[in-house]
Amino acid sequence: MNASDSPTDRSLPILQPFQPQPGHAVKPPVDPATLIHRQLRGGDFWREIPAYKDVDEATFLDHRWQSKHSITRPDKLLHTIRELASPEFIADAEAGFHRAPMSVRLSPYIVALIDWQNPYADPLRRQFVPLGSRLLPDHPKLDLDSLHEQADSPTPGLTHRYPDKALFLTLDTCPVYCRYCTRSYAVGVDTDEVHKVSLKAKVDRWENIFAYVASRPELEDIVISGGDAYNLRAEQITLIGERLLGIPHIRRMRFASKGPAVMPQKILSDDEWLRALVGVVAHGRKLHKDVALHTHFNHPNEITEISQRAMNRLVEHGVHVRNQSVLLRGVNDTVESMGLLVKRMSYINVHGYYVYQHDLVKGVEDLRTTIATSVELEKQVRGMTAGYNSPLFIVDAPGGGGKRDVHSFEHYNPITGVSVYRSPNVKRDAFYCYFDPIDLLPEEGRARWADPSQHDAIVDEAIEAARGRQR
Ligand SMILES: *Cc1c(COP(=O)(O)O)cnc(C)c1O
Ligand code: SF4
């Protein structure tokens, strides 16, 4: 395998000009603007960043260079962009980092894709660089492990919530750190705000997970997540993959990694890692088991010619890629941005699988949006492209309810922002509430949340309304 393997060109047969047929309908020609999903950023765009102006293509495409030059300290980032961004922005980012619960890590690839002349509006900046001026108070119903992953955990790093599938947290590091991370209770290093639960990449811990999985015949499907599977070494990918493939009742596996979205260079230049992944996929195929890669693109600007080359390489090796986005305010919460993301992913063979309603996570209220927004986006996006590339918009119900179609609420009050879901496969009779961010509620809703003595009543009345619908 090498980075330059490309499909052979085949010349196309010569076609006759199209003849309009009487009595048949021909659509009007399309506006070329509807095809911009095919225009991927190419060339040496990174040279616009002063710190990377002398970096040639071979170096920029080397995953070791990307890792080594990833920015892990706020002052380092602020130093890299100081000639590009205004002093006001730099001060604002300094204040933001100081109050953030997540660690900092950005790949040069992401740094180069951010428009630092316009950093307030930039959809990638919003995901990775917190700003003091934009932070909002947390929702009063928020807690750090909002999904109760630890409550459904029989052994450290395994969450067994659903009947036939489980979530395996293999390690606690990632190639980048996202502000909105749901696992900020574990992922990354301790910050000023949060002491983390430890989930290191340790074979002893994994052995107990393999033993548990083997002891539960109902399990067929394992999500191998983290942190991020990109940070597993090649031999760890092989070990985990082979041990799980060896358990007869395991039929499906997915390696979860944000890597393709934030450092596609690894797929192009880390041949050992790719060989390990492809090896597990190929062995799974021989055993008639499905092994896929799940990734995490959030915005069309993350998809460049480099991403396309990386995805081409995966396609050539028979690795299927599905995508799980997070719905983020100011990033992908419009029909234009979400529609373009879905079309562009389809174009590079990435299947849109899920768009998650943002979980209730500390310190990122400015990135959350409402259930109503998600419902409307789903309506507008479905039908733009193939159904199997059209993501399902879901909410992972706080309190351990699991994933629910956003449309499936029993009750939703857009004034208080409370939606109520049921999850019969998790707990037959329980009700689970999701809370829209307070700053997006109408005046009446904001006033009620401003009074703490109202909080229980707001929740009780929503659950009562949901219960009423059951009768
Ligand atoms: C998301 C998740 C899964 C996988 O669910 P799918 O809907 O099949 O993608 C499994 N276990 C847990 C705990 C999860 O959060
Ligand atoms: S890559 Fe995933 S696990 Fe890691 S910080 Fe981002 S969202 Fe969290």
GROMACS .gro file of C-alpha atoms and ligand atoms in nm:
model
  494
    1MET     CA    1   0.000   0.000   0.000
    2ASN     CA    2   0.121   0.349  -0.065
    3ALA     CA    3  -0.032   0.692  -0.060
    4SER     CA    4  -0.043   0.736  -0.434
    5ASP     CA    5  -0.243   0.424  -0.530
    6SER     CA    6  -0.518   0.562  -0.749
    7PRO     CA    7  -0.788   0.393  -0.959
    8THR     CA    8  -0.703   0.336  -1.324
    9ASP     CA    9  -0.864   0.582  -1.564
   10ARG     CA   10  -1.108   0.435  -1.812
   11SER     CA   11  -1.214   0.630  -2.117
   12LEU     CA   12  -1.586   0.695  -2.138
   13PRO     CA   13  -1.797   0.578  -2.431
   14ILE     CA   14  -1.903   0.857  -2.671
   15LEU     CA   15  -2.266   0.960  -2.612
   16GLN     CA   16  -2.525   1.097  -2.854
   17PRO     CA   17  -2.670   1.441  -2.768
   18PHE     CA   18  -2.988   1.407  -2.559
   19GLN     CA   19  -3.309   1.429  -2.768
   20PRO     CA   20  -3.610   1.580  -2.586
   21GLN     CA   21  -3.907   1.342  -2.629
   22PRO     CA   22  -4.253   1.484  -2.702
   23GLY     CA   23  -4.492   1.447  -2.409
   24HIS     CA   24  -4.207   1.387  -2.158
   25ALA     CA   25  -4.101   1.627  -1.887
   26VAL     CA   26  -3.744   1.757  -1.869
   27LYS     CA   27  -3.638   1.940  -1.556
   28PRO     CA   28  -3.502   2.294  -1.607
   29PRO     CA   29  -3.119   2.310  -1.596
   30VAL     CA   30  -2.982   2.332  -1.241
   31ASP     CA   31  -2.822   2.638  -1.096
   32PRO     CA   32  -2.447   2.553  -1.076
   33ALA     CA   33  -2.456   2.688  -0.718
   34THR     CA   34  -2.641   2.369  -0.619
   35LEU     CA   35  -2.330   2.167  -0.711
   36ILE     CA   36  -2.081   2.342  -0.481
   37HIS     CA   37  -2.059   2.026  -0.269
   38ARG     CA   38  -1.818   1.899  -0.536
   39GLN     CA   39  -1.582   2.197  -0.503
   40LEU     CA   40  -1.331   2.080  -0.247
   41ARG     CA   41  -1.058   2.300  -0.113
   42GLY     CA   42  -0.724   2.201  -0.267
   43GLY     CA   43  -0.378   2.343  -0.327
   44ASP     CA   44  -0.142   2.434  -0.043
   45PHE     CA   45  -0.399   2.632   0.157
   46TRP     CA   46  -0.198   2.586   0.478
   47ARG     CA   47   0.071   2.826   0.353
   48GLU     CA   48  -0.161   3.116   0.434
   49ILE     CA   49  -0.076   3.054   0.801
   50PRO     CA   50   0.259   3.229   0.867
   51ALA     CA   51   0.383   2.939   1.083
   52TYR     CA   52   0.327   2.693   0.794
   53LYS     CA   53   0.430   2.911   0.501
   54ASP     CA   54   0.742   2.703   0.427
   55VAL     CA   55   0.576   2.364   0.473
   56ASP     CA   56   0.568   2.163   0.150
   57GLU     CA   57   0.294   1.920   0.052
   58ALA     CA   58   0.483   1.602   0.142
   59THR     CA   59   0.542   1.739   0.493
   60PHE     CA   60   0.185   1.859   0.539
   61LEU     CA   61   0.056   1.516   0.432
   62ASP     CA   62   0.277   1.336   0.683
   63HIS     CA   63   0.076   1.228   0.988
   64ARG     CA   64   0.387   1.239   1.209
   65TRP     CA   65   0.439   1.604   1.122
   66GLN     CA   66   0.069   1.672   1.190
   67SER     CA   67   0.087   1.504   1.534
   68LYS     CA   68   0.418   1.659   1.628
   69HIS     CA   69   0.297   2.008   1.538
   70SER     CA   70  -0.046   1.973   1.695
   71ILE     CA   71  -0.113   2.255   1.934
   72THR     CA   72  -0.170   2.144   2.293
   73ARG     CA   73  -0.133   2.465   2.486
   74PRO     CA   74  -0.354   2.772   2.456
   75ASP     CA   75  -0.051   3.004   2.455
   76LYS     CA   76   0.099   2.805   2.164
   77LEU     CA   77  -0.220   2.847   1.960
   78LEU     CA   78  -0.242   3.215   2.040
   79HIS     CA   79   0.123   3.252   1.939
   80THR     CA   80   0.064   3.071   1.605
   81ILE     CA   81  -0.224   3.298   1.507
   82ARG     CA   82  -0.100   3.624   1.657
   83GLU     CA   83  -0.015   3.780   1.321
   84LEU     CA   84  -0.353   3.683   1.181
   85ALA     CA   85  -0.611   3.753   1.450
   86SER     CA   86  -0.684   4.079   1.628
   87PRO     CA   87  -0.554   4.145   1.984
   88GLU     CA   88  -0.919   4.158   2.101
   89PHE     CA   89  -0.980   3.808   1.967
   90ILE     CA   90  -0.660   3.675   2.127
   91ALA     CA   91  -0.761   3.817   2.467
   92ASP     CA   92  -1.110   3.674   2.427
   93ALA     CA   93  -0.971   3.327   2.348
   94GLU     CA   94  -0.734   3.345   2.646
   95ALA     CA   95  -1.032   3.410   2.874
   96GLY     CA   96  -1.226   3.128   2.706
   97PHE     CA   97  -0.950   2.870   2.754
   98HIS     CA   98  -0.918   2.963   3.118
   99ARG     CA   99  -1.281   2.868   3.187
  100ALA     CA  100  -1.315   2.563   2.958
  101PRO     CA  101  -1.362   2.207   3.089
  102MET     CA  102  -1.184   2.048   2.789
  103SER     CA  103  -0.816   2.008   2.708
  104VAL     CA  104  -0.671   2.182   2.404
  105ARG     CA  105  -0.542   1.996   2.101
  106LEU     CA  106  -0.565   2.114   1.740
  107SER     CA  107  -0.402   1.963   1.434
  108PRO     CA  108  -0.223   2.199   1.193
  109TYR     CA  109  -0.480   2.082   0.935
  110ILE     CA  110  -0.763   2.231   1.144
  111VAL     CA  111  -0.564   2.544   1.229
  112ALA     CA  112  -0.510   2.597   0.854
  113LEU     CA  113  -0.880   2.554   0.772
  114ILE     CA  114  -0.992   2.827   1.013
  115ASP     CA  115  -1.038   3.176   0.872
  116TRP     CA  116  -0.845   3.371   1.138
  117GLN     CA  117  -0.936   3.702   0.975
  118ASN     CA  118  -1.296   3.620   1.060
  119PRO     CA  119  -1.260   3.400   1.366
  120TYR     CA  120  -1.582   3.492   1.547
  121ALA     CA  121  -1.800   3.347   1.271
  122ASP     CA  122  -1.576   3.060   1.164
  123PRO     CA  123  -1.751   2.722   1.207
  124LEU     CA  124  -1.428   2.536   1.290
  125ARG     CA  125  -1.303   2.800   1.535
  126ARG     CA  126  -1.636   2.765   1.719
  127GLN     CA  127  -1.578   2.392   1.767
  128PHE     CA  128  -1.225   2.409   1.903
  129VAL     CA  129  -1.148   2.753   2.045
  130PRO     CA  130  -1.367   2.882   2.331
  131LEU     CA  131  -1.417   3.258   2.373
  132GLY     CA  132  -1.477   3.425   2.708
  133SER     CA  133  -1.724   3.669   2.555
  134ARG     CA  134  -1.947   3.393   2.415
  135LEU     CA  135  -1.975   3.163   2.717
  136LEU     CA  136  -2.322   3.127   2.869
  137PRO     CA  137  -2.428   2.994   3.209
  138ASP     CA  138  -2.487   2.616   3.213
  139HIS     CA  139  -2.843   2.486   3.217
  140PRO     CA  140  -2.954   2.414   3.577
  141LYS     CA  141  -3.038   2.053   3.480
  142LEU     CA  142  -2.687   1.976   3.355
  143ASP     CA  143  -2.444   1.727   3.504
  144LEU     CA  144  -2.102   1.615   3.375
  145ASP     CA  145  -2.180   1.253   3.275
  146SER     CA  146  -2.520   1.351   3.137
  147LEU     CA  147  -2.561   1.020   2.952
  148HIS     CA  148  -2.498   0.814   3.269
  149GLU     CA  149  -2.240   0.609   3.082
  150GLN     CA  150  -2.081   0.529   3.416
  151ALA     CA  151  -2.411   0.410   3.567
  152ASP     CA  152  -2.457   0.141   3.297
  153SER     CA  153  -2.099   0.020   3.323
  154PRO     CA  154  -2.025  -0.337   3.449
  155THR     CA  155  -1.647  -0.279   3.428
  156PRO     CA  156  -1.442   0.039   3.368
  157GLY     CA  157  -1.471   0.154   3.007
  158LEU     CA  158  -1.767  -0.059   2.897
  159THR     CA  159  -2.124   0.075   2.881
  160HIS     CA  160  -2.389  -0.192   2.832
  161ARG     CA  161  -2.719  -0.010   2.806
  162TYR     CA  162  -2.901  -0.156   2.506
  163PRO     CA  163  -2.991  -0.523   2.477
  164ASP     CA  164  -2.752  -0.632   2.198
  165LYS     CA  165  -2.485  -0.364   2.169
  166ALA     CA  166  -2.223  -0.210   2.396
  167LEU     CA  167  -1.983   0.083   2.397
  168PHE     CA  168  -1.613   0.012   2.461
  169LEU     CA  169  -1.405   0.313   2.571
  170THR     CA  170  -1.058   0.192   2.477
  171LEU     CA  171  -0.852   0.494   2.581
  172ASP     CA  172  -0.894   0.853   2.688
  173THR     CA  173  -0.701   1.053   2.429
  174CYS     CA  174  -0.792   1.197   2.088
  175PRO     CA  175  -0.608   1.351   1.793
  176VAL     CA  176  -0.786   1.680   1.874
  177TYR     CA  177  -1.006   1.791   2.163
  178CYS     CA  178  -1.351   1.926   2.084
  179ARG     CA  179  -1.511   2.184   2.308
  180TYR     CA  180  -1.843   2.004   2.305
  181CYS     CA  181  -1.715   1.658   2.396
  182THR     CA  182  -1.980   1.447   2.571
  183ARG     CA  183  -1.706   1.253   2.747
  184SER     CA  184  -1.538   1.555   2.900
  185TYR     CA  185  -1.577   1.358   3.229
  186ALA     CA  186  -1.301   1.124   3.103
  187VAL     CA  187  -1.137   1.242   2.781
  188GLY     CA  188  -0.822   1.455   2.776
  189VAL     CA  189  -0.606   1.571   3.064
  190ASP     CA  190  -0.738   1.738   3.380
  191THR     CA  191  -0.819   2.105   3.327
  192ASP     CA  192  -0.872   2.399   3.563
  193GLU     CA  193  -1.240   2.303   3.572
  194VAL     CA  194  -1.253   1.921   3.571
  195HIS     CA  195  -1.072   1.618   3.721
  196LYS     CA  196  -1.121   1.324   3.484
  197VAL     CA  197  -1.216   0.959   3.529
  198SER     CA  198  -0.917   0.749   3.416
  199LEU     CA  199  -0.960   0.526   3.107
  200LYS     CA  200  -0.607   0.450   2.991
  201ALA     CA  201  -0.516   0.219   2.702
  202LYS     CA  202  -0.432  -0.079   2.927
  203VAL     CA  203  -0.451  -0.444   2.828
  204ASP     CA  204  -0.560  -0.553   3.183
  205ARG     CA  205  -0.862  -0.326   3.167
  206TRP     CA  206  -0.941  -0.447   2.815
  207GLU     CA  207  -0.909  -0.815   2.918
  208ASN     CA  208  -1.190  -0.773   3.167
  209ILE     CA  209  -1.401  -0.610   2.897
  210PHE     CA  210  -1.337  -0.899   2.653
  211ALA     CA  211  -1.430  -1.142   2.935
  212TYR     CA  212  -1.754  -0.955   3.004
  213VAL     CA  213  -1.846  -0.941   2.633
  214ALA     CA  214  -1.773  -1.313   2.596
  215SER     CA  215  -1.994  -1.388   2.899
  216ARG     CA  216  -2.297  -1.208   2.751
  217PRO     CA  217  -2.442  -1.406   2.458
  218GLU     CA  218  -2.695  -1.132   2.384
  219LEU     CA  219  -2.419  -0.891   2.270
  220GLU     CA  220  -2.372  -0.881   1.892
  221ASP     CA  221  -2.238  -0.530   1.831
  222ILE     CA  222  -1.943  -0.340   1.985
  223VAL     CA  223  -1.867   0.029   1.937
  224ILE     CA  224  -1.490   0.068   1.977
  225SER     CA  225  -1.455   0.428   2.084
  226GLY     CA  226  -1.254   0.641   2.324
  227GLY     CA  227  -1.123   0.891   2.329
  228ASP     CA  228  -1.053   0.802   1.972
  229ALA     CA  229  -0.945   0.486   1.787
  230TYR     CA  230  -0.699   0.700   1.584
  231ASN     CA  231  -0.484   0.713   1.895
  232LEU     CA  232  -0.465   0.335   1.928
  233ARG     CA  233  -0.138   0.196   1.795
  234ALA     CA  234  -0.155  -0.043   1.498
  235GLU     CA  235  -0.096  -0.349   1.718
  236GLN     CA  236  -0.369  -0.233   1.957
  237ILE     CA  237  -0.617  -0.205   1.667
  238THR     CA  238  -0.527  -0.561   1.570
  239LEU     CA  239  -0.547  -0.692   1.927
  240ILE     CA  240  -0.885  -0.537   2.004
  241GLY     CA  241  -1.028  -0.621   1.661
  242GLU     CA  242  -0.912  -0.982   1.664
  243ARG     CA  243  -1.017  -1.051   2.024
  244LEU     CA  244  -1.368  -0.924   1.952
  245LEU     CA  245  -1.392  -1.103   1.614
  246GLY     CA  246  -1.298  -1.421   1.802
  247ILE     CA  247  -1.610  -1.404   2.021
  248PRO     CA  248  -1.867  -1.611   1.829
  249HIS     CA  249  -2.176  -1.403   1.915
  250ILE     CA  250  -2.012  -1.073   1.807
  251ARG     CA  251  -2.143  -0.998   1.456
  252ARG     CA  252  -2.076  -0.625   1.414
  253MET     CA  253  -1.809  -0.378   1.517
  254ARG     CA  254  -1.729  -0.017   1.447
  255PHE     CA  255  -1.412   0.171   1.517
  256ALA     CA  256  -1.504   0.529   1.609
  257SER     CA  257  -1.266   0.809   1.517
  258LYS     CA  258  -1.284   1.177   1.451
  259GLY     CA  259  -0.949   1.136   1.276
  260PRO     CA  260  -1.067   1.141   0.913
  261ALA     CA  261  -1.225   1.483   0.979
  262VAL     CA  262  -0.933   1.642   1.162
  263MET     CA  263  -0.623   1.461   1.038
  264PRO     CA  264  -0.694   1.271   0.715
  265GLN     CA  265  -0.315   1.261   0.663
  266LYS     CA  266  -0.293   0.954   0.888
  267ILE     CA  267  -0.494   0.744   0.642
  268LEU     CA  268  -0.264   0.857   0.362
  269SER     CA  269   0.069   0.813   0.539
  270ASP     CA  270   0.039   0.579   0.842
  271ASP     CA  271   0.053   0.257   0.642
  272GLU     CA  272   0.099   0.040   0.949
  273TRP     CA  273  -0.214   0.175   1.118
  274LEU     CA  274  -0.419   0.150   0.799
  275ARG     CA  275  -0.295  -0.204   0.738
  276ALA     CA  276  -0.409  -0.300   1.090
  277LEU     CA  277  -0.757  -0.154   1.035
  278VAL     CA  278  -0.792  -0.306   0.688
  279GLY     CA  279  -0.672  -0.638   0.831
  280VAL     CA  280  -0.952  -0.646   1.090
  281VAL     CA  281  -1.210  -0.541   0.828
  282ALA     CA  282  -1.089  -0.811   0.586
  283HIS     CA  283  -1.079  -1.081   0.855
  284GLY     CA  284  -1.430  -0.978   0.962
  285ARG     CA  285  -1.548  -1.015   0.605
  286LYS     CA  286  -1.406  -1.371   0.591
  287LEU     CA  287  -1.596  -1.449   0.912
  288HIS     CA  288  -1.910  -1.281   0.765
  289LYS     CA  289  -1.895  -1.010   1.030
  290ASP     CA  290  -1.936  -0.640   0.959
  291VAL     CA  291  -1.654  -0.405   1.063
  292ALA     CA  292  -1.694  -0.035   0.976
  293LEU     CA  293  -1.531   0.299   1.057
  294HIS     CA  294  -1.749   0.568   1.216
  295THR     CA  295  -1.628   0.922   1.190
  296HIS     CA  296  -1.735   1.270   1.286
  297PHE     CA  297  -1.750   1.547   1.029
  298ASN     CA  298  -1.951   1.849   1.144
  299HIS     CA  299  -1.906   2.112   0.875
  300PRO     CA  300  -1.848   2.108   0.496
  301ASN     CA  301  -1.527   2.316   0.540
  302GLU     CA  302  -1.370   2.010   0.706
  303ILE     CA  303  -1.389   1.822   0.375
  304THR     CA  304  -1.097   1.902   0.142
  305GLU     CA  305  -0.917   1.730  -0.142
  306ILE     CA  306  -0.700   1.571   0.126
  307SER     CA  307  -1.011   1.420   0.291
  308GLN     CA  308  -1.125   1.293  -0.048
  309ARG     CA  309  -0.792   1.122  -0.111
  310ALA     CA  310  -0.809   0.961   0.234
  311MET     CA  311  -1.165   0.837   0.179
  312ASN     CA  312  -1.069   0.707  -0.167
  313ARG     CA  313  -0.798   0.501  -0.006
  314LEU     CA  314  -1.046   0.352   0.243
  315VAL     CA  315  -1.294   0.275  -0.036
  316GLU     CA  316  -1.022   0.099  -0.234
  317HIS     CA  317  -0.954  -0.120   0.068
  318GLY     CA  318  -1.323  -0.196   0.127
  319VAL     CA  319  -1.366   0.005   0.449
  320HIS     CA  320  -1.717   0.149   0.490
  321VAL     CA  321  -1.735   0.487   0.660
  322ARG     CA  322  -2.039   0.627   0.838
  323ASN     CA  323  -2.065   0.968   1.001
  324GLN     CA  324  -2.205   1.090   1.332
  325SER     CA  325  -2.229   1.470   1.355
  326VAL     CA  326  -2.323   1.685   1.650
  327LEU     CA  327  -2.575   1.960   1.583
  328LEU     CA  328  -2.393   2.279   1.683
  329ARG     CA  329  -2.530   2.631   1.701
  330GLY     CA  330  -2.355   2.859   1.450
  331VAL     CA  331  -2.178   2.562   1.289
  332ASN     CA  332  -2.425   2.331   1.115
  333ASP     CA  333  -2.767   2.448   1.235
  334THR     CA  334  -2.886   2.591   0.902
  335VAL     CA  335  -3.025   2.410   0.598
  336GLU     CA  336  -2.734   2.549   0.391
  337SER     CA  337  -2.457   2.417   0.617
  338MET     CA  338  -2.618   2.084   0.708
  339GLY     CA  339  -2.739   2.022   0.353
  340LEU     CA  340  -2.394   2.096   0.210
  341LEU     CA  341  -2.231   1.871   0.472
  342VAL     CA  342  -2.459   1.578   0.386
  343LYS     CA  343  -2.412   1.623   0.010
  344ARG     CA  344  -2.035   1.665   0.039
  345MET     CA  345  -1.998   1.358   0.261
  346SER     CA  346  -2.204   1.154   0.014
  347TYR     CA  347  -1.973   1.274  -0.263
  348ILE     CA  348  -1.668   1.128  -0.086
  349ASN     CA  349  -1.848   0.803   0.010
  350VAL     CA  350  -1.921   0.885   0.373
  351HIS     CA  351  -2.271   0.783   0.481
  352GLY     CA  352  -2.451   1.033   0.704
  353TYR     CA  353  -2.573   0.812   0.991
  354TYR     CA  354  -2.667   1.034   1.284
  355VAL     CA  355  -2.692   1.403   1.374
  356TYR     CA  356  -2.692   1.422   1.753
  357GLN     CA  357  -2.873   1.686   1.948
  358HIS     CA  358  -2.593   1.836   2.158
  359ASP     CA  359  -2.579   1.667   2.499
  360LEU     CA  360  -2.604   1.869   2.818
  361VAL     CA  361  -2.233   1.930   2.863
  362LYS     CA  362  -2.061   2.178   3.091
  363GLY     CA  363  -1.931   2.507   2.950
  364VAL     CA  364  -2.072   2.485   2.595
  365GLU     CA  365  -2.422   2.625   2.624
  366ASP     CA  366  -2.339   2.862   2.336
  367LEU     CA  367  -2.309   2.559   2.104
  368ARG     CA  368  -2.638   2.389   2.193
  369THR     CA  369  -2.962   2.455   2.012
  370THR     CA  370  -3.328   2.355   2.039
  371ILE     CA  371  -3.516   2.037   1.957
  372ALA     CA  372  -3.735   2.249   1.726
  373THR     CA  373  -3.424   2.337   1.518
  374SER     CA  374  -3.331   1.972   1.479
  375VAL     CA  375  -3.686   1.872   1.381
  376GLU     CA  376  -3.697   2.145   1.115
  377LEU     CA  377  -3.351   2.061   0.974
  378GLU     CA  378  -3.440   1.695   0.939
  379LYS     CA  379  -3.750   1.789   0.742
  380GLN     CA  380  -3.547   2.010   0.505
  381VAL     CA  381  -3.249   1.777   0.458
  382ARG     CA  382  -3.433   1.448   0.398
  383GLY     CA  383  -3.478   1.405   0.024
  384MET     CA  384  -3.167   1.604  -0.079
  385THR     CA  385  -2.977   1.283  -0.153
  386ALA     CA  386  -2.999   0.904  -0.114
  387GLY     CA  387  -3.191   0.788   0.191
  388TYR     CA  388  -2.893   0.581   0.311
  389ASN     CA  389  -2.682   0.899   0.314
  390SER     CA  390  -2.949   1.102   0.497
  391PRO     CA  391  -2.875   1.112   0.868
  392LEU     CA  392  -3.130   1.041   1.136
  393PHE     CA  393  -3.156   1.335   1.375
  394ILE     CA  394  -3.146   1.201   1.729
  395VAL     CA  395  -3.125   1.303   2.092
  396ASP     CA  396  -2.936   1.088   2.341
  397ALA     CA  397  -3.187   1.121   2.624
  398PRO     CA  398  -3.017   1.256   2.939
  399GLY     CA  399  -3.025   1.023   3.237
  400GLY     CA  400  -2.940   0.713   3.030
  401GLY     CA  401  -3.246   0.690   2.805
  402GLY     CA  402  -3.034   0.628   2.498
  403LYS     CA  403  -3.081   0.749   2.143
  404ARG     CA  404  -3.424   0.866   2.031
  405ASP     CA  405  -3.546   1.007   1.698
  406VAL     CA  406  -3.588   1.382   1.777
  407HIS     CA  407  -3.938   1.370   1.629
  408SER     CA  408  -4.050   1.096   1.868
  409PHE     CA  409  -4.109   1.306   2.182
  410GLU     CA  410  -4.419   1.230   2.388
  411HIS     CA  411  -4.442   1.599   2.469
  412TYR     CA  412  -4.250   1.917   2.381
  413ASN     CA  413  -4.304   2.260   2.527
  414PRO     CA  414  -4.110   2.515   2.317
  415ILE     CA  415  -4.172   2.783   2.583
  416THR     CA  416  -3.989   2.603   2.866
  417GLY     CA  417  -3.780   2.405   2.615
  418VAL     CA  418  -3.857   2.073   2.784
  419SER     CA  419  -3.907   1.765   2.565
  420VAL     CA  420  -4.005   1.425   2.708
  421TYR     CA  421  -3.906   1.091   2.553
  422ARG     CA  422  -3.971   0.726   2.627
  423SER     CA  423  -3.721   0.449   2.556
  424PRO     CA  424  -3.896   0.111   2.590
  425ASN     CA  425  -3.584  -0.094   2.508
  426VAL     CA  426  -3.389   0.072   2.788
  427LYS     CA  427  -3.651   0.115   3.062
  428ARG     CA  428  -4.012   0.034   2.976
  429ASP     CA  429  -4.193   0.296   3.186
  430ALA     CA  430  -3.940   0.574   3.237
  431PHE     CA  431  -3.965   0.929   3.101
  432TYR     CA  432  -3.652   1.116   2.994
  433CYS     CA  433  -3.630   1.493   2.955
  434TYR     CA  434  -3.409   1.702   2.728
  435PHE     CA  435  -3.373   2.075   2.794
  436ASP     CA  436  -3.331   2.339   2.521
  437PRO     CA  437  -3.077   2.613   2.603
  438ILE     CA  438  -3.244   2.884   2.806
  439ASP     CA  439  -3.110   3.181   2.606
  440LEU     CA  440  -3.300   3.059   2.297
  441LEU     CA  441  -3.637   3.037   2.477
  442PRO     CA  442  -3.909   3.302   2.447
  443GLU     CA  443  -3.924   3.561   2.726
  444GLU     CA  444  -4.190   3.368   2.921
  445GLY     CA  445  -3.974   3.053   2.935
  446ARG     CA  446  -3.661   3.245   3.035
  447ALA     CA  447  -3.852   3.413   3.318
  448ARG     CA  448  -3.969   3.078   3.458
  449TRP     CA  449  -3.617   2.928   3.456
  450ALA     CA  450  -3.485   3.245   3.624
  451ASP     CA  451  -3.684   3.144   3.933
  452PRO     CA  452  -3.530   2.829   4.091
  453SER     CA  453  -3.850   2.755   4.284
  454GLN     CA  454  -4.018   2.688   3.945
  455HIS     CA  455  -3.770   2.426   3.822
  456ASP     CA  456  -3.938   2.114   3.964
  457ALA     CA  457  -4.279   2.235   3.848
  458ILE     CA  458  -4.151   2.290   3.492
  459VAL     CA  459  -4.026   1.931   3.475
  460ASP     CA  460  -4.328   1.779   3.654
  461GLU     CA  461  -4.580   1.945   3.426
  462ALA     CA  462  -4.391   1.824   3.115
  463ILE     CA  463  -4.386   1.465   3.244
  464GLU     CA  464  -4.754   1.491   3.342
  465ALA     CA  465  -4.839   1.606   2.988
  466ALA     CA  466  -4.638   1.312   2.844
  467ARG     CA  467  -4.814   1.069   3.080
  468GLY     CA  468  -5.151   1.210   2.975
  469ARG     CA  469  -5.070   1.121   2.615
  470GLN     CA  470  -5.003   0.758   2.715
  471ARG     CA  471  -5.352   0.704   2.856
  472LIG     C1  472  -2.457   0.504   2.078
  472LIG     C2  473  -2.441   0.387   2.162
  472LIG     C3  474  -2.441   0.258   2.107
  472LIG     C4  475  -2.461   0.234   1.957
  472LIG     O1  476  -2.590   0.272   1.918
  472LIG     P1  477  -2.636   0.278   1.765
  472LIG     O2  478  -2.771   0.340   1.771
  472LIG     O3  479  -2.643   0.136   1.716
  472LIG     O4  480  -2.538   0.358   1.688
  472LIG     C5  481  -2.426   0.153   2.194
  472LIG     N1  482  -2.414   0.174   2.328
  472LIG     C6  483  -2.416   0.296   2.383
  472LIG     C7  484  -2.406   0.311   2.530
  472LIG     C8  485  -2.428   0.408   2.302
  472LIG     O5  486  -2.427   0.530   2.356
  473SF4     S1  487  -1.270   1.346   1.919
  473SF4    FE1  488  -1.464   1.270   2.011
  473SF4     S2  489  -1.406   1.186   2.213
  473SF4    FE2  490  -1.237   1.318   2.140
  473SF4     S3  491  -1.276   1.522   2.224
  473SF4    FE3  492  -1.372   1.519   2.022
  473SF4     S4  493  -1.584   1.456   2.060
  473SF4    FE4  494  -1.465   1.402   2.244
   0.00000   0.00000   0.00000
